[in-house]
Amino acid sequence: MLELDRITKRFGRVTVADSLSLAVRPGEAVGVVGPNGAGKTSLFGIISGDLAPDAGEVRFDGRPVTRLDASARCRLGIGRTYQVPRPFEGMTVLENLLVAAEQGAGARGRAGLSLAIRVLAETGLTELADRPAERLGLLHRKRLELARALSTRPKLLLLDEVAGGLTDPEVTELVEIIATARARDGLAVIWIEHVVRALTGTVDRLLCLAAGRIIGDGRPEEVLAAPAVREVFLGTDPR
Amino acid sequence: MTRVIAATVLLLALAAVPYTLGPVAEQPLIGLFSLVALATLWNLLAGFAGLTSFGQQAYLGIGAYALYLLAARGLDPFLGIPLAALVAGAVAVPVSFPVLRLSGGHFAVATWVLAEIFRLAVTLSPALGGNTGVALPGLGGYEPLVRQAVTYWWALGLAACSVLGVWLLARGGFGLRARAVQSDPVAAASSGVRVDRTRRWAYCLAASGTGAVGALLFVYTLYVQPGSIFGVQYSVSMMFMVLIGGIGTIEGPVAGALIFFGLQQALSGYGPWYLVLLGAVAIAVTLFAPRGLWGRLGRPVFPIGYRLE
């Protein structure tokens, strides 16, 4: 459903994607690990349309989307979260989801409202629905980030460290929310996470990225055991 | 329901002013209504779509000069007001493409420069009277009293339509999109919002309404000069009204227009000190009520946004 074909992206002398190719099947859950600066978040930018690659092609559902902007790609079914949550401040939690439901999922009027209300319930935000987004704590900001992405009714969900900074029980809850959404909608997930423990229960495939290249791709335990992967983590055990 | 009745009664009372209070009240109220319309339209741009413009005077001038060209061809100037609005909106469409590539301070400066370009273009056009300006033809058929009353009703209509129109836009899907774009354009785009289109609509609608006010000011003063109609002080006063009243609300710009109008009336005898006092008011309000006076003291009469309850 998603194909990256020899994507290259450089910022000055730093290469964040080095002729990188990747294919993700419908419903697949792919984890992404890698050291800081490996190009993980840039990869999401290239998939979601926030970042234009210098070379290569992005295809989604069989059609090239490289020239489409982030808004058009979202409407095609690519939903994303940001590592540092970017809620719409000055708007309530419900309104944040309504924007995504109306614009991203194309659910106008009542349909949009009921979609937003359903996502509120699924993500445990119903009680905070009328609270301005800027008055949320980190946990709820992370939840809102996930809820807003889910409200666009994505076929492919890009999760950028949604578990970062959360306590263990909070991570468990978050993992459950994602598992429920996947079970119902069959959406594919690409999930960047430093908290590898959050990934291993969810993903069936793990990528390890370093310097804009994929240096490991396969079953999570195999990738984490591979010498090349262990080397980039410089002795720190990724497990 | 009480709100609708109250608003209707207020509108009817204001509409009856030419018969009740007469010409003495009409003159200042025409000024007040144009301020209400201008502040409300600037708020549509800055308060909802996040576009802080210093160049709305461009559309005041375009509206006024469009009215001149229409009236010179024999059109009744009052009927020319909505057409002048259309012309201003139509000019804004191509202009929006370059200026909306910018944001923040760059956008503000670009709109200002653009207004100066329009001013220079008019100054250099003999057909538009050049630097000396032009008088509005075609109003000779109206009795002065009738003319002023009709001008008054147009002013009231423009103010009422601006407030109602911006409220309807702000409380619906457009308001939701615009507020998301204002808050975080990047996150709005990845939530599926067509950021450019949303900004373009806000820009062109505000331009169109501002063009109508420009035409109205021309009908009221009967004379237009590029040096005054294209003056940046118009944008400054729009910003002043919106900021002291309460940005991003429907009531704020109206309250701001009332305060600005009151200050104008009360302080006009003090010469340059008037500007110093306006500045002092602006600083005080920004410090003590950053969300504007209505944002701090008032309760929403025209609610926007969605609540779960």
XYZ file of C-alpha atoms in Angstrom:
548
model
C 0.000 0.000 0.000
C 2.947 2.311 0.675
C 6.044 2.195 -1.456
C 9.117 4.335 -1.185
C 11.289 4.068 -4.261
C 14.931 5.138 -3.889
C 14.164 8.201 -1.774
C 17.063 10.575 -1.148
C 16.917 13.626 1.089
C 19.797 15.772 2.273
C 19.987 18.764 4.580
C 23.298 20.318 3.631
C 25.884 17.637 4.345
C 23.543 15.510 6.436
C 21.843 12.707 4.547
C 18.565 11.681 6.177
C 17.471 9.326 3.410
C 20.042 7.643 1.208
C 18.346 6.004 -1.788
C 15.940 4.407 0.642
C 13.341 1.918 -0.588
C 10.581 0.425 1.494
C 7.247 -1.315 0.961
C 4.503 -1.634 3.570
C 1.534 -3.967 3.021
C -2.061 -3.142 4.020
C -2.671 -3.832 7.695
C 1.003 -4.350 8.452
C 2.503 -2.923 11.649
C 6.081 -1.807 11.192
C 8.274 -0.506 13.999
C 11.162 1.854 13.330
C 14.177 2.201 15.598
C 17.514 3.868 15.114
C 19.902 6.288 16.765
C 19.177 10.024 16.906
C 19.651 11.655 13.541
C 19.119 8.394 11.669
C 16.351 10.000 9.590
C 13.320 8.467 11.285
C 11.223 11.614 11.614
C 12.383 12.846 8.202
C 11.120 9.562 6.783
C 7.677 10.366 8.191
C 7.858 13.852 6.721
C 8.597 12.377 3.308
C 5.711 9.890 3.583
C 3.197 12.428 4.937
C 4.163 15.215 2.560
C 5.645 17.675 5.055
C 9.044 17.165 3.444
C 9.841 16.966 -0.273
C 12.526 14.389 -1.144
C 15.442 15.422 -3.378
C 15.002 12.273 -5.453
C 12.806 9.191 -5.590
C 9.111 8.466 -5.572
C 6.462 7.870 -2.924
C 3.497 5.699 -3.935
C 0.373 5.144 -1.928
C -2.362 2.705 -2.911
C -0.598 2.195 -6.214
C -0.482 5.841 -7.274
C 2.404 8.276 -7.091
C 1.852 10.894 -4.394
C 5.289 12.543 -4.402
C 3.850 15.768 -5.775
C 0.782 15.863 -3.534
C 0.876 18.092 -0.462
C 0.348 16.881 3.107
C -3.312 17.845 3.065
C -4.088 15.789 -0.059
C -2.125 12.790 1.255
C -4.047 12.945 4.518
C -7.325 12.856 2.606
C -6.050 9.807 0.694
C -5.528 8.011 4.009
C -2.133 8.862 5.479
C -2.541 10.025 9.079
C 0.373 11.136 11.223
C 1.265 12.229 14.719
C 4.148 14.505 15.673
C 6.891 13.610 18.111
C 6.352 16.905 19.934
C 2.540 17.138 20.011
C 1.118 19.919 17.862
C -2.440 20.372 19.122
C -4.546 23.214 17.734
C -4.282 25.583 20.680
C -7.231 27.871 21.243
C -9.523 25.017 20.237
C -11.083 22.358 22.416
C -10.166 18.679 22.256
C -13.433 17.962 20.443
C -12.773 20.740 17.922
C -9.291 19.365 17.306
C -10.846 16.041 16.326
C -13.640 17.679 14.324
C -11.119 19.418 12.070
C -9.535 16.046 11.318
C -12.890 14.257 10.898
C -14.362 16.883 8.581
C -11.259 17.608 6.524
C -9.185 14.442 6.738
C -11.935 11.821 6.742
C -14.398 13.940 4.742
C -17.109 13.293 7.324
C -19.134 16.517 7.297
C -21.778 17.678 9.733
C -23.321 14.959 11.869
C -21.097 12.237 10.447
C -18.033 14.213 11.482
C -19.389 14.826 14.939
C -20.210 11.167 15.538
C -16.790 10.087 14.237
C -15.103 12.572 16.582
C -17.226 11.423 19.522
C -16.386 7.776 18.809
C -12.658 8.521 18.705
C -12.967 10.529 21.935
C -14.407 7.442 23.624
C -11.802 5.082 22.159
C -8.916 7.248 23.275
C -10.348 7.982 26.714
C -10.682 11.722 26.062
C -14.469 12.054 26.380
C -14.283 13.796 29.736
C -11.790 16.301 28.371
C -13.761 16.982 25.178
C -14.565 20.607 26.007
C -11.160 21.474 27.456
C -8.926 23.840 25.455
C -6.054 21.811 24.000
C -3.413 24.120 25.492
C -4.535 23.119 28.970
C -3.740 19.432 28.559
C -0.842 17.647 30.252
C 1.722 15.581 28.345
C -0.195 12.286 28.534
C -3.351 13.838 27.163
C -1.461 15.817 24.557
C -0.009 12.546 23.303
C -3.475 10.993 23.335
C -4.927 13.963 21.488
C -2.194 13.645 18.879
C -3.173 10.009 18.342
C -6.909 10.764 18.477
C -6.638 13.526 15.890
C -4.721 11.240 13.536
C -7.322 8.488 14.028
C -10.111 11.002 13.312
C -8.811 11.408 9.757
C -9.754 7.699 9.350
C -6.328 6.734 8.007
C -5.431 3.585 6.082
C -1.843 4.151 7.126
C -1.029 5.634 10.514
C 2.389 7.156 11.207
C 3.159 7.233 14.921
C 6.162 9.308 15.947
C 7.159 8.418 19.521
C 3.648 8.520 20.918
C 4.866 6.604 23.984
C 7.868 8.833 24.700
C 7.826 10.416 28.155
C 4.936 8.306 29.432
C 4.903 5.957 32.422
C 4.651 2.186 31.933
C 0.889 1.923 32.641
C 0.276 4.870 30.325
C 2.284 3.169 27.579
C 0.246 -0.004 28.063
C -3.005 1.937 27.667
C -1.726 3.647 24.552
C -0.658 0.329 23.027
C -4.155 -1.007 23.683
C -5.803 1.984 21.993
C -3.673 1.418 18.912
C -4.335 -2.341 18.946
C -8.104 -1.724 19.122
C -8.031 0.709 16.207
C -5.975 -1.736 14.139
C -8.243 -4.645 14.943
C -11.337 -2.751 13.841
C -10.155 -0.752 10.840
C -7.301 -2.985 9.684
C -5.070 0.029 9.285
C -1.376 -0.222 8.627
C 0.950 1.383 11.154
C 4.496 2.636 10.981
C 5.677 3.383 14.465
C 8.867 5.171 15.481
C 9.665 4.519 19.114
C 12.574 4.723 21.499
C 10.540 2.724 24.019
C 11.209 -0.550 22.197
C 9.092 -2.434 24.721
C 6.009 -0.586 23.411
C 6.819 -1.765 19.898
C 7.574 -5.408 20.396
C 4.052 -6.290 21.513
C 2.476 -4.590 18.509
C 4.639 -4.772 15.437
C 5.253 -7.773 13.217
C 8.190 -6.165 11.505
C 10.982 -3.935 12.694
C 13.184 -1.572 10.708
C 16.435 -0.179 11.963
C 17.511 3.075 10.377
C 20.987 4.592 10.513
C 22.316 7.534 8.494
C 19.363 7.411 6.121
C 19.709 3.723 5.317
C 17.789 0.650 6.424
C 20.333 -1.543 8.192
C 17.864 -4.036 9.606
C 14.474 -5.237 8.419
C 12.631 -8.280 9.659
C 11.124 -9.908 12.730
C 11.754 -7.682 15.768
C 13.862 -10.139 17.739
C 16.045 -10.942 14.705
C 16.633 -7.281 13.887
C 17.495 -6.422 17.475
C 19.969 -9.326 17.585
C 21.720 -8.441 14.327
C 25.353 -7.284 14.780
C 24.926 -4.251 12.490
C 21.982 -3.044 14.567
C 23.747 -3.658 17.871
C 26.736 -1.726 16.572
C 24.806 1.496 15.803
C 23.390 1.455 19.299
C 27.018 1.649 20.493
C 26.859 -1.038 23.072
C 23.561 0.108 24.558
C 21.302 -2.878 24.302
C 18.203 -1.892 22.270
C 16.296 -4.725 23.954
C -34.162 33.275 21.167
C -33.942 36.361 23.400
C -30.696 37.175 21.616
C -32.382 37.090 18.211
C -35.191 39.353 19.464
C -32.727 41.755 21.096
C -30.604 41.905 17.941
C -33.686 42.502 15.761
C -34.985 45.262 18.054
C -31.553 46.917 18.076
C -31.314 46.740 14.276
C -34.825 48.159 13.825
C -34.125 50.966 16.293
C -30.909 51.809 14.455
C -32.654 51.612 11.089
C -35.248 54.128 12.344
C -32.611 56.717 13.335
C -33.128 58.903 10.194
C -36.771 59.313 11.282
C -36.164 59.633 15.011
C -32.845 61.287 15.828
C -32.280 62.661 12.351
C -29.170 63.886 10.496
C -27.292 64.942 13.644
C -27.065 61.323 14.776
C -26.600 59.896 11.284
C -23.197 61.440 10.673
C -21.308 59.989 13.641
C -23.132 56.651 13.326
C -22.048 56.268 9.694
C -18.491 56.616 10.971
C -19.106 54.126 13.753
C -20.707 51.553 11.452
C -17.817 51.687 9.009
C -15.443 51.120 11.933
C -17.503 48.105 13.069
C -17.395 46.636 9.569
C -13.659 47.282 9.138
C -12.741 45.825 12.537
C -14.940 42.774 11.993
C -13.406 42.091 8.575
C -9.864 42.544 9.862
C -10.699 40.080 12.624
C -11.814 37.544 10.001
C -8.287 37.752 8.609
C -6.176 38.091 11.732
C -8.422 36.583 14.396
C -9.541 33.495 12.541
C -7.195 32.825 9.623
C -4.086 34.140 11.406
C -3.245 36.658 8.665
C -2.109 39.940 10.211
C -2.493 42.431 7.392
C -1.225 46.015 7.338
C -2.544 46.496 3.849
C -6.323 46.425 4.019
C -6.338 50.081 2.917
C -5.496 48.721 -0.549
C -9.040 47.367 -0.765
C -10.593 50.506 0.713
C -8.973 52.399 -2.155
C -9.848 49.815 -4.785
C -13.485 49.846 -3.624
C -13.609 53.646 -3.739
C -11.982 53.965 -7.158
C -14.048 51.089 -8.567
C -17.115 53.019 -7.463
C -15.778 56.129 -9.187
C -15.328 54.271 -12.476
C -18.796 52.720 -12.224
C -20.470 56.021 -11.286
C -18.623 57.842 -14.081
C -20.313 55.421 -16.479
C -23.712 56.440 -15.142
C -24.383 53.771 -12.506
C -26.192 54.920 -9.355
C -23.411 55.156 -6.719
C -25.458 53.313 -4.098
C -25.970 50.364 -6.442
C -22.265 50.593 -7.183
C -21.316 49.693 -3.598
C -21.920 45.920 -3.959
C -20.232 45.971 -7.363
C -17.231 47.753 -5.853
C -17.112 44.926 -3.300
C -17.029 42.393 -6.136
C -14.219 44.301 -7.872
C -12.166 44.406 -4.645
C -12.739 40.663 -4.128
C -11.768 39.958 -7.751
C -8.557 41.993 -7.427
C -7.735 40.115 -4.231
C -7.780 36.708 -5.952
C -4.632 37.156 -8.110
C -2.986 39.277 -5.393
C -3.530 36.502 -2.856
C -1.255 34.074 -4.699
C 2.004 35.946 -4.096
C 1.157 37.438 -0.678
C -0.145 34.190 0.814
C 3.188 32.544 0.117
C 4.354 34.659 3.035
C 3.295 34.529 6.662
C 3.668 36.478 9.880
C 5.648 39.699 9.637
C 6.552 39.120 6.001
C 2.891 38.909 5.083
C 2.113 42.086 7.037
C 4.872 44.068 5.320
C 4.037 42.657 1.877
C 0.391 43.703 2.156
C 1.462 47.186 3.221
C 3.898 47.497 0.295
C 1.149 46.311 -2.018
C -1.216 49.005 -0.772
C 1.519 51.572 -1.475
C 1.876 50.193 -5.008
C -1.862 50.625 -5.572
C -1.641 54.150 -4.159
C 1.232 55.035 -6.510
C -0.607 53.503 -9.464
C -3.626 55.717 -8.763
C -1.415 58.774 -8.214
C 0.104 58.199 -11.651
C -3.266 57.688 -13.403
C -4.724 60.911 -14.849
C -7.981 59.036 -15.533
C -8.362 58.543 -11.758
C -7.549 62.138 -10.915
C -3.941 61.472 -9.987
C -2.729 62.878 -6.718
C -5.541 65.428 -6.385
C -8.307 62.844 -6.278
C -11.792 62.773 -7.750
C -15.292 63.783 -6.770
C -18.091 61.243 -6.903
C -20.436 61.895 -9.839
C -24.042 60.757 -10.067
C -25.439 61.781 -6.683
C -26.872 65.090 -7.925
C -30.327 63.557 -8.204
C -30.560 62.946 -4.447
C -31.789 65.512 -1.921
C -28.899 65.984 0.561
C -31.066 64.738 3.441
C -32.188 61.661 1.512
C -28.657 61.010 0.343
C -27.338 61.017 3.879
C -30.176 58.779 5.102
C -29.538 56.230 2.337
C -25.802 56.369 3.096
C -26.678 55.733 6.723
C -28.724 52.651 5.852
C -25.932 51.322 3.665
C -23.477 51.826 6.528
C -25.786 50.041 8.939
C -26.353 47.255 6.430
C -22.622 46.771 5.826
C -21.864 46.666 9.544
C -24.712 44.234 10.247
C -23.830 41.998 7.283
C -20.147 41.950 8.261
C -20.887 40.919 11.850
C -23.516 38.365 10.876
C -21.483 37.058 7.950
C -18.277 36.619 9.935
C -20.233 34.979 12.747
C -21.861 32.477 10.375
C -18.487 31.731 8.795
C -16.716 31.435 12.144
C -19.204 29.096 13.781
C -19.338 26.678 10.845
C -16.821 24.408 9.186
C -14.928 27.372 7.770
C -14.265 28.765 11.237
C -13.005 25.381 12.377
C -10.600 25.149 9.438
C -9.457 28.752 9.765
C -8.779 28.422 13.492
C -6.793 25.231 12.892
C -4.749 26.978 10.194
C -4.140 29.926 12.507
C -3.075 27.688 15.368
C -0.712 25.398 13.441
C -0.691 25.374 9.631
C 1.587 22.322 9.446
C -0.588 20.199 11.719
C -3.693 21.513 9.945
C -2.340 20.326 6.593
C -1.566 16.868 7.952
C -5.117 16.732 9.327
C -6.409 17.203 5.794
C -7.100 20.951 5.844
C -6.500 22.734 2.548
C -4.444 25.473 4.164
C -3.955 27.699 1.124
C -7.580 27.562 0.091
C -8.780 28.437 3.601
C -6.433 31.422 3.782
C -7.388 32.535 0.281
C -11.100 32.566 1.122
C -10.506 34.613 4.256
C -8.265 37.036 2.387
C -10.623 37.564 -0.554
C -13.780 37.820 1.565
C -12.150 40.385 3.858
C -10.911 42.289 0.799
C -14.372 42.295 -0.720
C -16.065 43.594 2.435
C -13.333 46.194 2.918
C -13.901 47.287 -0.693
C -17.569 47.874 0.087
C -16.583 50.031 3.069
C -14.189 51.989 0.824
C -17.029 52.672 -1.607
C -19.273 53.675 1.288
C -16.683 56.114 2.661
C -16.500 57.639 -0.826
C -20.279 58.033 -0.987
C -20.177 59.654 2.434
C -17.315 62.088 1.837
C -18.072 62.554 -1.898
C -14.374 62.973 -2.547
C -11.483 60.539 -2.591
C -7.740 61.126 -2.621
C -5.118 58.393 -2.909
C -3.117 59.913 -0.064
C -5.892 59.407 2.458
C -7.870 56.339 1.308
C -4.666 54.291 0.851
C -3.329 55.441 4.233
C -1.857 52.825 6.556
C -3.674 54.465 9.490
C -6.765 52.515 8.423
C -5.046 49.185 9.046
C -3.549 50.504 12.262
C -6.977 51.490 13.565
C -8.436 48.112 12.493
C -5.705 46.407 14.478
C -6.239 48.720 17.433
C -9.977 48.022 17.546
C -9.596 44.260 17.205
C -6.804 43.982 19.777
C -8.407 46.127 22.464
C -11.837 44.609 21.828
C -10.826 40.957 21.726
C -9.280 39.117 18.781
C -10.910 35.926 17.546
C -14.340 36.717 18.958
C -17.384 38.179 17.227
C -18.158 40.757 19.923
C -14.560 41.951 20.400
C -14.219 43.980 17.184
C -17.640 45.583 17.776
C -16.640 46.531 21.316
C -13.282 47.740 20.005
C -14.994 49.889 17.375
C -17.219 51.439 20.064
C -14.227 52.182 22.286
C -12.174 53.582 19.413
C -15.118 55.701 18.294
C -15.671 56.969 21.837
C -11.988 57.847 22.227
C -12.026 59.629 18.875
C -15.019 61.720 19.942
C -13.724 62.451 23.431
C -10.113 63.174 22.562
C -10.338 64.821 19.141
C -9.790 68.256 20.725
C -6.401 67.333 22.141
C -4.482 67.336 18.864
C -1.445 65.060 18.823
C -2.088 64.046 22.443
C -5.010 62.067 21.084
C -2.580 59.646 19.425
C -0.474 59.409 22.570
C -3.561 58.524 24.593
C -4.660 55.928 22.018
C -1.213 54.374 22.279
C -1.414 54.381 26.075
C -4.816 52.654 25.935
C -3.453 50.032 23.551
C -0.458 49.330 25.805
C -2.618 49.147 28.933
C -5.089 46.751 27.360
C -2.362 44.517 25.932
C -0.710 44.316 29.330
C -3.762 43.808 31.514
C -6.195 42.106 29.144
C -4.189 40.316 26.438
C -7.350 38.752 25.087
C -8.972 42.164 24.759
C -11.562 43.866 26.895
C -14.400 41.681 25.689
C -12.275 38.589 26.094
C -11.702 39.579 29.723
C -14.989 41.124 30.775
C -17.679 40.089 28.343
C -19.560 36.868 27.805
C -20.107 35.556 24.284
C -23.310 36.845 22.702
C -22.394 35.228 19.407
C -20.869 31.912 20.462
C -18.505 30.123 18.130
C -17.077 26.667 18.356
C -18.392 23.287 19.367
C -19.132 21.859 22.785
C -19.936 18.279 23.626
C -22.805 19.274 25.915
